[in-house]
Each structure stands twice: as C-alpha cells, then as structure tokens.
mmCIF file of N, CA, C and O in Angstrom:
data_model
loop_
_atom_site.group_PDB
_atom_site.id
_atom_site.type_symbol
_atom_site.label_atom_id
_atom_site.label_comp_id
_atom_site.label_asym_id
_atom_site.label_seq_id
_atom_site.Cartn_x
_atom_site.Cartn_y
_atom_site.Cartn_z
ATOM 1 N N ILE A 414 63.897 95.134 76.702
ATOM 2 C CA ILE A 414 65.005 95.946 77.170
ATOM 3 C C ILE A 414 65.463 96.866 76.034
ATOM 4 O O ILE A 414 65.394 96.495 74.862
ATOM 5 N N GLN A 415 65.913 98.037 76.397
ATOM 6 C CA GLN A 415 66.358 98.995 75.396
ATOM 7 C C GLN A 415 67.667 98.545 74.749
ATOM 8 O O GLN A 415 68.555 98.028 75.419
ATOM 9 N N LYS A 416 67.765 98.774 73.465
ATOM 10 C CA LYS A 416 68.946 98.388 72.688
ATOM 11 C C LYS A 416 70.225 98.990 73.269
ATOM 12 O O LYS A 416 71.275 98.348 73.278
ATOM 13 N N GLU A 417 70.140 100.217 73.781
ATOM 14 C CA GLU A 417 71.308 100.937 74.271
ATOM 15 C C GLU A 417 72.005 100.263 75.447
ATOM 16 O O GLU A 417 73.182 100.514 75.710
ATOM 17 N N VAL A 418 71.286 99.434 76.189
ATOM 18 C CA VAL A 418 71.884 98.829 77.377
ATOM 19 C C VAL A 418 72.161 97.333 77.218
ATOM 20 O O VAL A 418 72.550 96.683 78.179
ATOM 21 N N THR A 419 72.007 96.811 76.042
ATOM 22 C CA THR A 419 72.200 95.369 75.848
ATOM 23 C C THR A 419 73.637 94.918 76.094
ATOM 24 O O THR A 419 73.872 93.738 76.326
ATOM 25 N N PHE A 420 74.582 95.832 76.062
ATOM 26 C CA PHE A 420 75.982 95.478 76.308
ATOM 27 C C PHE A 420 76.321 95.447 77.792
ATOM 28 O O PHE A 420 77.376 94.964 78.183
ATOM 29 N N ASP A 421 75.441 95.988 78.649
ATOM 30 C CA ASP A 421 75.692 96.019 80.085
ATOM 31 C C ASP A 421 75.509 94.638 80.706
ATOM 32 O O ASP A 421 74.659 93.859 80.266
ATOM 33 N N PRO A 422 76.285 94.334 81.757
ATOM 34 C CA PRO A 422 76.087 93.053 82.450
ATOM 35 C C PRO A 422 74.730 93.023 83.148
ATOM 36 O O PRO A 422 74.212 94.063 83.559
ATOM 37 N N GLU A 423 74.159 91.845 83.294
ATOM 38 C CA GLU A 423 72.834 91.700 83.903
ATOM 39 C C GLU A 423 72.767 92.286 85.304
ATOM 40 O O GLU A 423 71.755 92.878 85.681
ATOM 41 N N ASN A 424 73.844 92.146 86.097
ATOM 42 C CA ASN A 424 73.786 92.667 87.470
ATOM 43 C C ASN A 424 73.787 94.190 87.511
ATOM 44 O O ASN A 424 73.546 94.784 88.553
ATOM 45 N N ALA A 425 74.049 94.845 86.384
ATOM 46 C CA ALA A 425 73.930 96.300 86.311
ATOM 47 C C ALA A 425 72.530 96.727 85.881
ATOM 48 O O ALA A 425 72.160 97.880 86.036
ATOM 49 N N LEU A 426 71.756 95.800 85.366
ATOM 50 C CA LEU A 426 70.436 96.124 84.824
ATOM 51 C C LEU A 426 69.276 95.679 85.694
ATOM 52 O O LEU A 426 68.195 96.248 85.612
ATOM 53 N N TYR A 427 69.489 94.659 86.512
ATOM 54 C CA TYR A 427 68.389 94.065 87.271
ATOM 55 C C TYR A 427 68.729 93.986 88.746
ATOM 56 O O TYR A 427 69.882 93.847 89.121
ATOM 57 N N THR A 428 67.706 94.078 89.592
ATOM 58 C CA THR A 428 67.880 93.891 91.025
ATOM 59 C C THR A 428 67.195 92.592 91.426
ATOM 60 O O THR A 428 66.428 92.021 90.666
ATOM 61 N N THR A 429 67.461 92.170 92.635
ATOM 62 C CA THR A 429 66.845 90.927 93.107
ATOM 63 C C THR A 429 65.488 91.166 93.752
ATOM 64 O O THR A 429 64.769 90.226 94.033
ATOM 65 N N ASP A 430 65.152 92.441 94.005
ATOM 66 C CA ASP A 430 63.848 92.735 94.583
ATOM 67 C C ASP A 430 62.897 93.208 93.494
ATOM 68 O O ASP A 430 63.307 93.763 92.481
ATOM 69 N N GLU A 431 61.636 92.991 93.716
ATOM 70 C CA GLU A 431 60.604 93.266 92.708
ATOM 71 C C GLU A 431 60.452 94.746 92.369
ATOM 72 O O GLU A 431 60.181 95.120 91.243
ATOM 73 N N LYS A 432 60.670 95.620 93.342
ATOM 74 C CA LYS A 432 60.459 97.054 93.130
ATOM 75 C C LYS A 432 61.697 97.788 92.611
ATOM 76 O O LYS A 432 61.635 98.973 92.318
ATOM 77 N N GLY A 433 62.832 97.119 92.553
ATOM 78 C CA GLY A 433 64.047 97.753 92.067
ATOM 79 C C GLY A 433 64.675 98.725 93.041
ATOM 80 O O GLY A 433 65.341 99.680 92.651
ATOM 81 N N LEU A 434 64.505 98.476 94.333
ATOM 82 C CA LEU A 434 64.992 99.400 95.363
ATOM 83 C C LEU A 434 66.265 98.929 96.064
ATOM 84 O O LEU A 434 66.839 99.662 96.865
ATOM 85 N N GLU A 435 66.712 97.754 95.733
ATOM 86 C CA GLU A 435 67.844 97.122 96.417
ATOM 87 C C GLU A 435 69.077 98.038 96.492
ATOM 88 O O GLU A 435 69.666 98.219 97.552
ATOM 89 N N PHE A 436 69.454 98.615 95.381
ATOM 90 C CA PHE A 436 70.681 99.405 95.362
ATOM 91 C C PHE A 436 70.517 100.768 96.026
ATOM 92 O O PHE A 436 71.454 101.283 96.622
ATOM 93 N N TYR A 437 69.329 101.350 95.951
ATOM 94 C CA TYR A 437 69.082 102.602 96.665
ATOM 95 C C TYR A 437 69.300 102.398 98.164
ATOM 96 O O TYR A 437 69.939 103.210 98.830
ATOM 97 N N GLU A 438 68.743 101.323 98.678
ATOM 98 C CA GLU A 438 68.856 101.044 100.109
ATOM 99 C C GLU A 438 70.306 100.780 100.503
ATOM 100 O O GLU A 438 70.804 101.315 101.499
ATOM 101 N N LYS A 439 71.006 99.995 99.699
ATOM 102 C CA LYS A 439 72.394 99.651 100.022
ATOM 103 C C LYS A 439 73.298 100.888 99.961
ATOM 104 O O LYS A 439 74.092 101.130 100.868
ATOM 105 N N ILE A 440 73.178 101.674 98.905
ATOM 106 C CA ILE A 440 74.014 102.867 98.765
ATOM 107 C C ILE A 440 73.718 103.861 99.881
ATOM 108 O O ILE A 440 74.636 104.445 100.469
ATOM 109 N N THR A 441 72.449 104.052 100.203
ATOM 110 C CA THR A 441 72.071 104.981 101.268
ATOM 111 C C THR A 441 72.664 104.547 102.603
ATOM 112 O O THR A 441 73.195 105.370 103.346
ATOM 113 N N SER A 442 72.602 103.271 102.904
ATOM 114 C CA SER A 442 73.118 102.796 104.195
ATOM 115 C C SER A 442 74.640 102.853 104.262
ATOM 116 O O SER A 442 75.208 103.011 105.338
ATOM 117 N N GLU A 443 75.318 102.762 103.137
ATOM 118 C CA GLU A 443 76.783 102.808 103.099
ATOM 119 C C GLU A 443 77.336 104.226 102.941
ATOM 120 O O GLU A 443 78.530 104.460 103.112
ATOM 121 N N ALA A 444 76.494 105.183 102.608
ATOM 122 C CA ALA A 444 76.945 106.545 102.317
ATOM 123 C C ALA A 444 77.670 107.193 103.490
ATOM 124 O O ALA A 444 78.586 107.995 103.296
ATOM 125 N N SER A 445 77.302 106.829 104.704
ATOM 126 C CA SER A 445 77.926 107.447 105.881
ATOM 127 C C SER A 445 79.419 107.137 105.965
ATOM 128 O O SER A 445 80.163 107.865 106.615
ATOM 129 N N LYS A 446 79.858 106.096 105.305
ATOM 130 C CA LYS A 446 81.280 105.731 105.311
ATOM 131 C C LYS A 446 82.093 106.586 104.334
ATOM 132 O O LYS A 446 83.322 106.603 104.408
ATOM 133 N N ILE A 447 81.396 107.264 103.440
ATOM 134 C CA ILE A 447 82.083 107.988 102.364
ATOM 135 C C ILE A 447 81.870 109.495 102.451
ATOM 136 O O ILE A 447 82.793 110.277 102.230
ATOM 137 N N LEU A 448 80.649 109.910 102.760
ATOM 138 C CA LEU A 448 80.305 111.329 102.721
ATOM 139 C C LEU A 448 80.810 112.090 103.937
ATOM 140 O O LEU A 448 80.807 111.574 105.059
ATOM 141 N N ASN A 449 81.223 113.311 103.714
ATOM 142 C CA ASN A 449 81.530 114.232 104.804
ATOM 143 C C ASN A 449 80.219 114.803 105.330
ATOM 144 O O ASN A 449 79.212 114.827 104.609
ATOM 145 N N LYS A 450 80.249 115.313 106.559
ATOM 146 C CA LYS A 450 79.079 115.999 107.092
ATOM 147 C C LYS A 450 78.716 117.128 106.134
ATOM 148 O O LYS A 450 79.576 117.890 105.699
ATOM 149 N N GLY A 451 77.448 117.222 105.778
ATOM 150 C CA GLY A 451 76.990 118.244 104.849
ATOM 151 C C GLY A 451 77.105 117.848 103.391
ATOM 152 O O GLY A 451 76.706 118.600 102.512
ATOM 153 N N GLY A 452 77.657 116.654 103.116
ATOM 154 C CA GLY A 452 77.741 116.168 101.744
ATOM 155 C C GLY A 452 76.365 115.768 101.244
ATOM 156 O O GLY A 452 75.438 115.542 102.023
ATOM 157 N N TYR A 453 76.223 115.669 99.952
ATOM 158 C CA TYR A 453 74.924 115.359 99.349
ATOM 159 C C TYR A 453 74.932 114.006 98.658
ATOM 160 O O TYR A 453 75.938 113.606 98.065
ATOM 161 N N LEU A 454 73.797 113.340 98.744
ATOM 162 C CA LEU A 454 73.555 112.104 98.010
ATOM 163 C C LEU A 454 72.401 112.366 97.060
ATOM 164 O O LEU A 454 71.366 112.899 97.469
ATOM 165 N N LEU A 455 72.593 112.018 95.793
ATOM 166 C CA LEU A 455 71.555 112.207 94.777
ATOM 167 C C LEU A 455 71.352 110.904 94.024
ATOM 168 O O LEU A 455 72.319 110.182 93.754
ATOM 169 N N PHE A 456 70.111 110.623 93.700
ATOM 170 C CA PHE A 456 69.764 109.455 92.890
ATOM 171 C C PHE A 456 68.849 109.876 91.753
ATOM 172 O O PHE A 456 67.994 110.751 91.941
ATOM 173 N N GLU A 457 68.985 109.213 90.630
ATOM 174 C CA GLU A 457 67.946 109.275 89.608
ATOM 175 C C GLU A 457 66.937 108.201 89.976
ATOM 176 O O GLU A 457 67.312 107.082 90.336
ATOM 177 N N LEU A 458 65.663 108.536 89.911
ATOM 178 C CA LEU A 458 64.606 107.629 90.354
ATOM 179 C C LEU A 458 63.857 107.006 89.188
ATOM 180 O O LEU A 458 63.673 107.634 88.150
ATOM 181 N N GLY A 459 63.381 105.801 89.429
ATOM 182 C CA GLY A 459 62.432 105.184 88.525
ATOM 183 C C GLY A 459 61.029 105.620 88.917
ATOM 184 O O GLY A 459 60.793 106.105 90.031
ATOM 185 N N ILE A 460 60.101 105.445 88.033
ATOM 186 C CA ILE A 460 58.713 105.843 88.298
ATOM 187 C C ILE A 460 58.179 105.082 89.513
ATOM 188 O O ILE A 460 58.307 103.871 89.609
ATOM 189 N N GLY A 461 57.611 105.828 90.451
ATOM 190 C CA GLY A 461 56.985 105.234 91.628
ATOM 191 C C GLY A 461 57.941 104.865 92.752
ATOM 192 O O GLY A 461 57.534 104.209 93.707
ATOM 193 N N GLN A 462 59.203 105.282 92.678
ATOM 194 C CA GLN A 462 60.174 104.897 93.705
ATOM 195 C C GLN A 462 60.483 106.011 94.713
ATOM 196 O O GLN A 462 61.118 105.752 95.734
ATOM 197 N N SER A 463 60.032 107.211 94.471
ATOM 198 C CA SER A 463 60.489 108.360 95.260
ATOM 199 C C SER A 463 60.208 108.254 96.752
ATOM 200 O O SER A 463 61.094 108.534 97.571
ATOM 201 N N GLN A 464 59.022 107.882 97.137
ATOM 202 C CA GLN A 464 58.688 107.875 98.567
ATOM 203 C C GLN A 464 59.437 106.788 99.323
ATOM 204 O O GLN A 464 59.868 107.006 100.463
ATOM 205 N N GLU A 465 59.635 105.639 98.703
ATOM 206 C CA GLU A 465 60.372 104.576 99.391
ATOM 207 C C GLU A 465 61.850 104.921 99.518
ATOM 208 O O GLU A 465 62.469 104.661 100.555
ATOM 209 N N VAL A 466 62.434 105.531 98.495
ATOM 210 C CA VAL A 466 63.827 105.960 98.583
ATOM 211 C C VAL A 466 63.952 107.068 99.632
ATOM 212 O O VAL A 466 64.899 107.082 100.425
ATOM 213 N N LYS A 467 62.994 107.962 99.671
ATOM 214 C CA LYS A 467 62.997 109.018 100.697
ATOM 215 C C LYS A 467 62.982 108.404 102.089
ATOM 216 O O LYS A 467 63.693 108.870 102.991
ATOM 217 N N ASN A 468 62.202 107.358 102.287
ATOM 218 C CA ASN A 468 62.158 106.684 103.586
ATOM 219 C C ASN A 468 63.516 106.101 103.962
ATOM 220 O O ASN A 468 63.909 106.146 105.127
ATOM 221 N N PHE A 469 64.264 105.552 102.986
ATOM 222 C CA PHE A 469 65.615 105.049 103.263
ATOM 223 C C PHE A 469 66.517 106.192 103.728
ATOM 224 O O PHE A 469 67.346 106.028 104.612
ATOM 225 N N MET A 470 66.364 107.346 103.095
ATOM 226 C CA MET A 470 67.255 108.475 103.342
ATOM 227 C C MET A 470 66.966 109.209 104.648
ATOM 228 O O MET A 470 67.856 109.860 105.204
ATOM 229 N N LYS A 471 65.750 109.108 105.172
ATOM 230 C CA LYS A 471 65.354 109.866 106.358
ATOM 231 C C LYS A 471 66.244 109.609 107.571
ATOM 232 O O LYS A 471 66.409 110.481 108.416
ATOM 233 N N LYS A 472 66.836 108.442 107.669
ATOM 234 C CA LYS A 472 67.647 108.090 108.829
ATOM 235 C C LYS A 472 68.876 108.992 108.953
ATOM 236 O O LYS A 472 69.188 109.472 110.038
ATOM 237 N N ASP A 473 69.581 109.211 107.865
ATOM 238 C CA ASP A 473 70.865 109.917 107.920
ATOM 239 C C ASP A 473 70.913 111.223 107.141
ATOM 240 O O ASP A 473 71.943 111.900 107.144
ATOM 241 N N PHE A 474 69.820 111.592 106.480
ATOM 242 C CA PHE A 474 69.833 112.768 105.617
ATOM 243 C C PHE A 474 68.730 113.748 106.000
ATOM 244 O O PHE A 474 67.693 113.370 106.513
ATOM 245 N N GLU A 475 68.995 115.018 105.726
ATOM 246 C CA GLU A 475 68.013 116.072 105.969
ATOM 247 C C GLU A 475 67.845 116.876 104.688
ATOM 248 O O GLU A 475 68.571 116.671 103.719
ATOM 249 N N ASN A 476 66.893 117.787 104.710
ATOM 250 C CA ASN A 476 66.616 118.624 103.529
ATOM 251 C C ASN A 476 66.431 117.767 102.266
ATOM 252 O O ASN A 476 66.937 118.106 101.206
ATOM 253 N N ILE A 477 65.713 116.684 102.421
ATOM 254 C CA ILE A 477 65.494 115.778 101.294
ATOM 255 C C ILE A 477 64.518 116.427 100.320
ATOM 256 O O ILE A 477 63.448 116.883 100.724
ATOM 257 N N GLU A 478 64.923 116.466 99.069
ATOM 258 C CA GLU A 478 64.115 117.111 98.034
ATOM 259 C C GLU A 478 63.928 116.157 96.860
ATOM 260 O O GLU A 478 64.864 115.476 96.444
ATOM 261 N N ILE A 479 62.709 116.120 96.349
ATOM 262 C CA ILE A 479 62.400 115.322 95.162
ATOM 263 C C ILE A 479 62.135 116.301 94.025
ATOM 264 O O ILE A 479 61.325 117.215 94.157
ATOM 265 N N ILE A 480 62.828 116.100 92.924
ATOM 266 C CA ILE A 480 62.732 116.992 91.771
ATOM 267 C C ILE A 480 62.043 116.252 90.628
ATOM 268 O O ILE A 480 62.409 115.124 90.302
ATOM 269 N N LYS A 481 61.071 116.905 90.044
ATOM 270 C CA LYS A 481 60.323 116.311 88.936
ATOM 271 C C LYS A 481 61.013 116.593 87.606
ATOM 272 O O LYS A 481 61.677 117.614 87.451
ATOM 273 N N ASP A 482 60.816 115.698 86.633
ATOM 274 C CA ASP A 482 61.332 115.939 85.296
ATOM 275 C C ASP A 482 60.328 116.780 84.509
ATOM 276 O O ASP A 482 59.310 117.226 85.051
ATOM 277 N N LEU A 483 60.594 117.015 83.240
ATOM 278 C CA LEU A 483 59.727 117.866 82.433
ATOM 279 C C LEU A 483 58.326 117.296 82.241
ATOM 280 O O LEU A 483 57.387 118.025 81.945
ATOM 281 N N ALA A 484 58.180 115.987 82.428
ATOM 282 C CA ALA A 484 56.869 115.351 82.317
ATOM 283 C C ALA A 484 56.119 115.356 83.643
ATOM 284 O O ALA A 484 55.015 114.822 83.738
ATOM 285 N N GLY A 485 56.727 115.931 84.691
ATOM 286 C CA GLY A 485 56.080 115.984 85.996
ATOM 287 C C GLY A 485 56.254 114.731 86.829
ATOM 288 O O GLY A 485 55.576 114.549 87.836
ATOM 289 N N ILE A 486 57.188 113.874 86.447
ATOM 290 C CA ILE A 486 57.447 112.617 87.157
ATOM 291 C C ILE A 486 58.608 112.829 88.123
ATOM 292 O O ILE A 486 59.613 113.453 87.767
ATOM 293 N N ASP A 487 58.479 112.314 89.356
ATOM 294 C CA ASP A 487 59.579 112.376 90.319
ATOM 295 C C ASP A 487 60.792 111.694 89.693
ATOM 296 O O ASP A 487 60.747 110.500 89.374
ATOM 297 N N ARG A 488 61.889 112.448 89.500
ATOM 298 C CA ARG A 488 63.026 111.897 88.764
ATOM 299 C C ARG A 488 64.336 111.909 89.536
ATOM 300 O O ARG A 488 65.178 111.041 89.343
ATOM 301 N N VAL A 489 64.530 112.886 90.420
ATOM 302 C CA VAL A 489 65.776 112.980 91.178
ATOM 303 C C VAL A 489 65.429 113.223 92.642
ATOM 304 O O VAL A 489 64.499 113.959 92.957
ATOM 305 N N ILE A 490 66.196 112.578 93.505
ATOM 306 C CA ILE A 490 66.069 112.842 94.945
ATOM 307 C C ILE A 490 67.445 113.216 95.460
ATOM 308 O O ILE A 490 68.447 112.637 95.040
ATOM 309 N N CYS A 491 67.487 114.198 96.338
ATOM 310 C CA CYS A 491 68.767 114.585 96.926
ATOM 311 C C CYS A 491 68.558 114.883 98.408
ATOM 312 O O CYS A 491 67.473 115.281 98.832
ATOM 313 N N GLY A 492 69.586 114.644 99.174
ATOM 314 C CA GLY A 492 69.535 114.918 100.589
ATOM 315 C C GLY A 492 70.908 115.250 101.122
ATOM 316 O O GLY A 492 71.924 114.817 100.585
ATOM 317 N N LYS A 493 70.942 116.032 102.195
ATOM 318 C CA LYS A 493 72.186 116.489 102.834
ATOM 319 C C LYS A 493 72.496 115.558 104.010
ATOM 320 O O LYS A 493 71.660 115.368 104.893
ATOM 321 N N PHE A 494 73.713 115.021 104.036
ATOM 322 C CA PHE A 494 74.134 114.086 105.085
ATOM 323 C C PHE A 494 74.303 114.817 106.408
ATOM 324 O O PHE A 494 74.983 115.832 106.496
ATOM 325 N N ARG A 495 73.656 114.279 107.444
ATOM 326 C CA ARG A 495 73.751 114.894 108.776
ATOM 327 C C ARG A 495 75.122 114.709 109.384
ATOM 328 O O ARG A 495 75.587 115.548 110.132
ATOM 329 N N GLY A 496 75.728 113.544 109.115
ATOM 330 C CA GLY A 496 77.066 113.263 109.654
ATOM 331 C C GLY A 496 77.059 113.221 111.122
ATOM 332 O O GLY A 496 77.833 113.486 111.901
#
C-alpha cells in the first residue's frame, strides 16, 4: 500500500468484492436520489474497471463518456442523469 494512504481507515481503502466495483455500483444506484435531471456523475476509474462501471451507469445515465489519462488508460467516466 502507498505510504500516502496509510492514515486512511481500511473501509476507505478496500472493498468487499474482488474487482473493487462495490462502491461504483452503490453510488450509481443511489445517485437518482441526489442528482437533478441533467446532472452529471463522474468517477475516477481503476485500471480495467471502465466497461463494468459503464454498465452500471447505462440504466439511469446517457452520454456516457470514458476519458483516458496521459498514459492512454481509461481514467474518468462521466454520464448525464436522465432523471
């Protein structure tokens, strides 16, 4: 683990699922309670998570875009809430 995050609580660093998608799914499913129609949800992605997070978002979001970082890795996903 990186030295910079050693002060964080374990539940902020680890998920209970093997792929680390637990919180993406939970936040996406709860977003409809918070976002206005046309509001945006954005996530920073881990390597290899973009397509599965996109699948979570397809239910309630449109114009889903995946943005690559300078190394060409999928790093951010954003989508517009249909409301």
